[in-house]
Amino acid sequence: MRSTFLAGAAVVLATAALAACGSSSGDGGGGGTGKAARPAVSSSAAPSAPAAGAEAGSSAPAGPEDTRSSEPPKIPTDRLTPATGTFTRKQKEYLTDRVPVGMDPAAVLQTGQETCDRLDYLVKVDRDTAVGAVVTGEINGAEPAVAHLCPRHKDLVERASHGYADGAHRDGKVRPGRYRDVSPTSNCTWEVTGPGGKVLGSGSSHDGKRTTITIPEAALAFTSTGCWAWLPEGDKG
């Protein structure tokens, strides 16, 4: 189901990705229409250097200098300029502390604009799917992109902050309430456990239909597999 929409979304967004971004307003949307259960969209975040780690066999703990060197220096805000044209204030705010020295700021800006384009496309198909893509990280870097480049999608990011992606959630990250899965597969299973690992609820959905579950106050862990994403029941879809 996801692979079908990957192909559809890639075709629709290919044109948008070619647009020059130096003098753009940063709030343009991508096009595309169609119907499907879930158009999974691959995401691209602003480039960053891999975290520096200790060499194999080294027992010395990382010091302050190791922490500082884990990321490359960033281009100062007053030097963030495109090859042609100018950046808007919002575009410059998005780029601040995000562009490594030696990288074209316009390329980093394009990453954020593509994130907004993906959200534009998915919202036209299904708002829950758009939120689910943020929850699962299929659309990465949504929060800063929305904050500075496409604030029209602020509600999507807010809703996503209250959702769950597949995986194990515990250690204070379990919120009581009723939730619905966004786009389950035929192998969607879930389990809620409490003190001592006691199972408070569990279930599965082998027909791919959406399910609503309740996470009780006593829950300490929530585990989901094959359900993709869960959103609070009753929120605006």
CSV table of C-alpha atoms in Angstrom, one decimal:
chain,number,residue,atom,x,y,z
A,1,MET,CA,0.0,0.0,0.0
A,2,ARG,CA,2.8,2.4,0.9
A,3,SER,CA,4.9,1.6,-2.2
A,4,THR,CA,2.0,2.6,-4.5
A,5,PHE,CA,1.9,6.1,-3.1
A,6,LEU,CA,5.7,6.4,-3.0
A,7,ALA,CA,5.6,6.2,-6.8
A,8,GLY,CA,2.7,8.6,-7.1
A,9,ALA,CA,4.1,11.1,-4.7
A,10,ALA,CA,7.6,11.0,-6.3
A,11,VAL,CA,6.2,11.9,-9.7
A,12,VAL,CA,4.1,14.8,-8.4
A,13,LEU,CA,7.0,16.2,-6.3
A,14,ALA,CA,9.7,15.8,-8.9
A,15,THR,CA,8.8,19.1,-10.6
A,16,ALA,CA,8.7,21.0,-7.4
A,17,ALA,CA,12.1,19.8,-6.4
A,18,LEU,CA,13.6,21.5,-9.5
A,19,ALA,CA,12.4,25.0,-8.6
A,20,ALA,CA,15.0,27.6,-7.8
A,21,CYS,CA,14.7,28.8,-4.3
A,22,GLY,CA,17.1,31.7,-4.0
A,23,SER,CA,14.4,34.4,-4.4
A,24,SER,CA,11.3,32.4,-3.6
A,25,SER,CA,8.9,33.4,-0.8
A,26,GLY,CA,9.5,29.9,0.7
A,27,ASP,CA,5.8,29.3,1.1
A,28,GLY,CA,5.0,27.7,-2.2
A,29,GLY,CA,3.1,24.4,-2.3
A,30,GLY,CA,3.5,21.3,-4.3
A,31,GLY,CA,0.8,19.9,-6.5
A,32,GLY,CA,-0.8,16.6,-6.9
A,33,THR,CA,-4.1,14.9,-6.5
A,34,GLY,CA,-5.2,11.3,-6.2
A,35,LYS,CA,-6.7,8.9,-3.8
A,36,ALA,CA,-5.1,6.1,-1.8
A,37,ALA,CA,-4.9,4.7,1.6
A,38,ARG,CA,-1.5,6.2,2.5
A,39,PRO,CA,1.0,8.0,0.3
A,40,ALA,CA,4.2,7.4,2.1
A,41,VAL,CA,6.7,10.1,1.1
A,42,SER,CA,10.4,9.8,1.6
A,43,SER,CA,11.9,12.7,3.4
A,44,SER,CA,15.1,14.7,3.3
A,45,ALA,CA,16.4,16.8,6.1
A,46,ALA,CA,18.9,19.5,6.1
A,47,PRO,CA,22.4,17.9,5.7
A,48,SER,CA,24.4,17.4,8.9
A,49,ALA,CA,27.6,15.8,9.8
A,50,PRO,CA,27.6,12.4,11.5
A,51,ALA,CA,28.1,12.5,15.2
A,52,ALA,CA,31.7,12.1,16.3
A,53,GLY,CA,32.3,9.0,18.3
A,54,ALA,CA,35.1,7.5,20.2
A,55,GLU,CA,37.5,5.3,18.2
A,56,ALA,CA,37.3,1.5,18.7
A,57,GLY,CA,39.1,0.4,21.7
A,58,SER,CA,39.3,3.8,23.3
A,59,SER,CA,38.3,3.9,26.9
A,60,ALA,CA,38.7,7.7,27.4
A,61,PRO,CA,35.4,9.6,27.8
A,62,ALA,CA,34.6,12.3,25.4
A,63,GLY,CA,35.6,15.7,26.7
A,64,PRO,CA,34.1,19.2,25.9
A,65,GLU,CA,36.2,19.5,22.8
A,66,ASP,CA,34.8,16.2,21.4
A,67,THR,CA,31.3,17.6,21.9
A,68,ARG,CA,32.1,20.8,20.1
A,69,SER,CA,33.6,19.0,17.2
A,70,SER,CA,30.7,16.7,16.6
A,71,GLU,CA,29.1,19.2,14.2
A,72,PRO,CA,30.8,21.3,11.6
A,73,PRO,CA,30.7,25.1,12.0
A,74,LYS,CA,27.7,26.9,10.6
A,75,ILE,CA,27.7,29.9,8.2
A,76,PRO,CA,27.0,33.1,10.2
A,77,THR,CA,23.5,34.6,9.6
A,78,ASP,CA,24.9,37.7,8.0
A,79,ARG,CA,26.6,35.6,5.4
A,80,LEU,CA,23.6,33.6,4.4
A,81,THR,CA,23.1,34.8,0.8
A,82,PRO,CA,22.1,33.0,-2.4
A,83,ALA,CA,24.1,33.1,-5.6
A,84,THR,CA,21.4,35.3,-7.1
A,85,GLY,CA,18.6,37.3,-5.5
A,86,THR,CA,17.9,37.5,-1.8
A,87,PHE,CA,16.4,35.4,1.0
A,88,THR,CA,13.3,36.6,2.7
A,89,ARG,CA,13.3,37.2,6.5
A,90,LYS,CA,11.5,33.9,7.2
A,91,GLN,CA,13.9,32.0,4.9
A,92,LYS,CA,16.9,33.4,6.6
A,93,GLU,CA,15.4,32.5,10.0
A,94,TYR,CA,15.0,28.9,8.8
A,95,LEU,CA,18.6,28.8,7.6
A,96,THR,CA,20.1,30.2,10.7
A,97,ASP,CA,22.4,27.6,12.4
A,98,ARG,CA,21.4,25.1,9.7
A,99,VAL,CA,24.0,25.6,6.9
A,100,PRO,CA,27.4,24.1,7.4
A,101,VAL,CA,30.4,26.1,6.2
A,102,GLY,CA,31.1,25.3,2.5
A,103,MET,CA,27.5,24.3,1.7
A,104,ASP,CA,25.1,26.3,-0.5
A,105,PRO,CA,22.4,27.9,1.6
A,106,ALA,CA,20.0,27.6,-1.3
A,107,ALA,CA,20.3,23.8,-1.2
A,108,VAL,CA,19.4,23.7,2.5
A,109,LEU,CA,16.5,26.0,1.9
A,110,GLN,CA,15.2,23.8,-0.9
A,111,THR,CA,15.1,20.9,1.5
A,112,GLY,CA,12.7,22.8,3.8
A,113,GLN,CA,10.6,23.9,0.8
A,114,GLU,CA,10.3,20.3,-0.4
A,115,THR,CA,9.1,19.4,3.1
A,116,CYS,CA,6.3,22.0,2.7
A,117,ASP,CA,5.5,20.6,-0.7
A,118,ARG,CA,5.1,17.1,0.6
A,119,LEU,CA,2.7,18.3,3.3
A,120,ASP,CA,0.7,20.3,0.7
A,121,TYR,CA,0.3,17.1,-1.4
A,122,LEU,CA,-0.6,14.8,1.5
A,123,VAL,CA,-3.1,17.2,3.0
A,124,LYS,CA,-5.0,17.2,-0.3
A,125,VAL,CA,-5.2,13.4,-0.1
A,126,ASP,CA,-5.9,12.9,3.6
A,127,ARG,CA,-5.0,15.1,6.6
A,128,ASP,CA,-4.6,12.1,8.9
A,129,THR,CA,-2.1,10.7,6.5
A,130,ALA,CA,-0.2,14.0,6.5
A,131,VAL,CA,0.0,14.0,10.3
A,132,GLY,CA,1.0,10.3,10.3
A,133,ALA,CA,3.9,11.0,8.0
A,134,VAL,CA,5.2,13.6,10.4
A,135,VAL,CA,4.6,11.3,13.4
A,136,THR,CA,6.6,8.4,11.8
A,137,GLY,CA,9.4,10.6,10.4
A,138,GLU,CA,8.6,9.9,6.8
A,139,ILE,CA,8.5,13.6,6.5
A,140,ASN,CA,11.5,14.7,8.4
A,141,GLY,CA,12.3,18.2,9.6
A,142,ALA,CA,8.7,19.3,9.5
A,143,GLU,CA,8.7,21.4,12.6
A,144,PRO,CA,11.3,24.0,11.6
A,145,ALA,CA,10.1,24.0,8.0
A,146,VAL,CA,6.5,24.7,9.0
A,147,ALA,CA,7.6,27.3,11.6
A,148,HIS,CA,9.4,29.4,9.1
A,149,LEU,CA,8.4,28.4,5.5
A,150,CYS,CA,4.8,27.1,5.6
A,151,PRO,CA,3.0,28.1,8.9
A,152,ARG,CA,-0.3,27.1,7.2
A,153,HIS,CA,0.6,23.6,8.4
A,154,LYS,CA,1.2,24.4,12.0
A,155,ASP,CA,-1.9,22.4,13.1
A,156,LEU,CA,-0.4,19.3,11.5
A,157,VAL,CA,2.8,19.5,13.5
A,158,GLU,CA,0.8,20.2,16.7
A,159,ARG,CA,-1.4,17.1,16.1
A,160,ALA,CA,1.7,15.0,15.3
A,161,SER,CA,3.3,15.8,18.7
A,162,HIS,CA,0.4,13.9,20.4
A,163,GLY,CA,0.6,10.8,18.2
A,164,TYR,CA,2.6,7.5,18.3
A,165,ALA,CA,4.6,5.8,15.6
A,166,ASP,CA,5.1,2.1,15.5
A,167,GLY,CA,7.5,0.9,18.2
A,168,ALA,CA,7.8,0.8,22.0
A,169,HIS,CA,6.8,3.8,24.0
A,170,ARG,CA,7.5,4.0,27.7
A,171,ASP,CA,9.3,6.0,30.4
A,172,GLY,CA,6.7,8.7,30.8
A,173,LYS,CA,6.0,8.9,27.1
A,174,VAL,CA,2.7,7.1,27.3
A,175,ARG,CA,-0.3,9.3,27.4
A,176,PRO,CA,-3.7,8.0,28.5
A,177,GLY,CA,-6.6,8.4,26.1
A,178,ARG,CA,-8.3,7.0,23.0
A,179,TYR,CA,-6.3,6.6,19.8
A,180,ARG,CA,-7.0,5.5,16.3
A,181,ASP,CA,-4.5,4.1,13.8
A,182,VAL,CA,-4.0,6.0,10.6
A,183,SER,CA,-3.2,3.4,8.0
A,184,PRO,CA,-2.7,-0.1,9.5
A,185,THR,CA,-1.4,-3.1,7.5
A,186,SER,CA,-2.8,-6.5,7.7
A,187,ASN,CA,-0.3,-7.3,10.4
A,188,CYS,CA,-1.2,-4.5,12.8
A,189,THR,CA,-0.8,-5.5,16.4
A,190,TRP,CA,-0.6,-3.5,19.7
A,191,GLU,CA,-0.2,-4.0,23.4
A,192,VAL,CA,-0.5,-1.9,26.5
A,193,THR,CA,1.2,-2.9,29.7
A,194,GLY,CA,1.2,-1.6,33.3
A,195,PRO,CA,3.1,-2.2,36.5
A,196,GLY,CA,5.0,-5.5,36.6
A,197,GLY,CA,4.5,-5.9,32.8
A,198,LYS,CA,0.9,-6.7,33.3
A,199,VAL,CA,-1.0,-6.7,30.0
A,200,LEU,CA,-3.8,-4.0,30.2
A,201,GLY,CA,-4.9,-4.4,26.6
A,202,SER,CA,-3.9,-5.9,23.3
A,203,GLY,CA,-5.2,-6.6,19.9
A,204,SER,CA,-4.6,-6.9,16.2
A,205,SER,CA,-6.2,-5.8,12.9
A,206,HIS,CA,-5.7,-8.4,10.2
A,207,ASP,CA,-8.2,-6.8,7.7
A,208,GLY,CA,-6.3,-3.5,7.4
A,209,LYS,CA,-9.3,-1.5,8.8
A,210,ARG,CA,-8.7,1.4,11.2
A,211,THR,CA,-9.0,0.6,14.9
A,212,THR,CA,-9.7,2.6,18.0
A,213,ILE,CA,-8.0,1.7,21.3
A,214,THR,CA,-7.9,3.0,24.8
A,215,ILE,CA,-4.7,3.6,26.8
A,216,PRO,CA,-5.6,3.6,30.5
A,217,GLU,CA,-4.2,5.8,33.2
A,218,ALA,CA,-2.2,2.8,34.7
A,219,ALA,CA,-0.4,2.2,31.4
A,220,LEU,CA,3.4,2.3,31.5
A,221,ALA,CA,4.2,1.1,28.0
A,222,PHE,CA,2.6,1.0,24.6
A,223,THR,CA,3.9,-1.2,21.8
A,224,SER,CA,2.7,-1.1,18.2
A,225,THR,CA,3.8,-3.0,15.1
A,226,GLY,CA,2.4,-2.8,11.6
A,227,CYS,CA,0.0,0.0,12.5
A,228,TRP,CA,2.1,2.9,11.1
A,229,ALA,CA,0.8,5.7,13.3
A,230,TRP,CA,-1.8,6.5,16.0
A,231,LEU,CA,-3.5,9.8,16.5
A,232,PRO,CA,-5.7,10.9,19.5
A,233,GLU,CA,-9.3,10.1,18.9
A,234,GLY,CA,-11.5,13.2,18.7
A,235,ASP,CA,-8.8,15.5,17.3
A,236,LYS,CA,-9.6,17.4,14.2
A,237,GLY,CA,-8.9,15.4,11.1
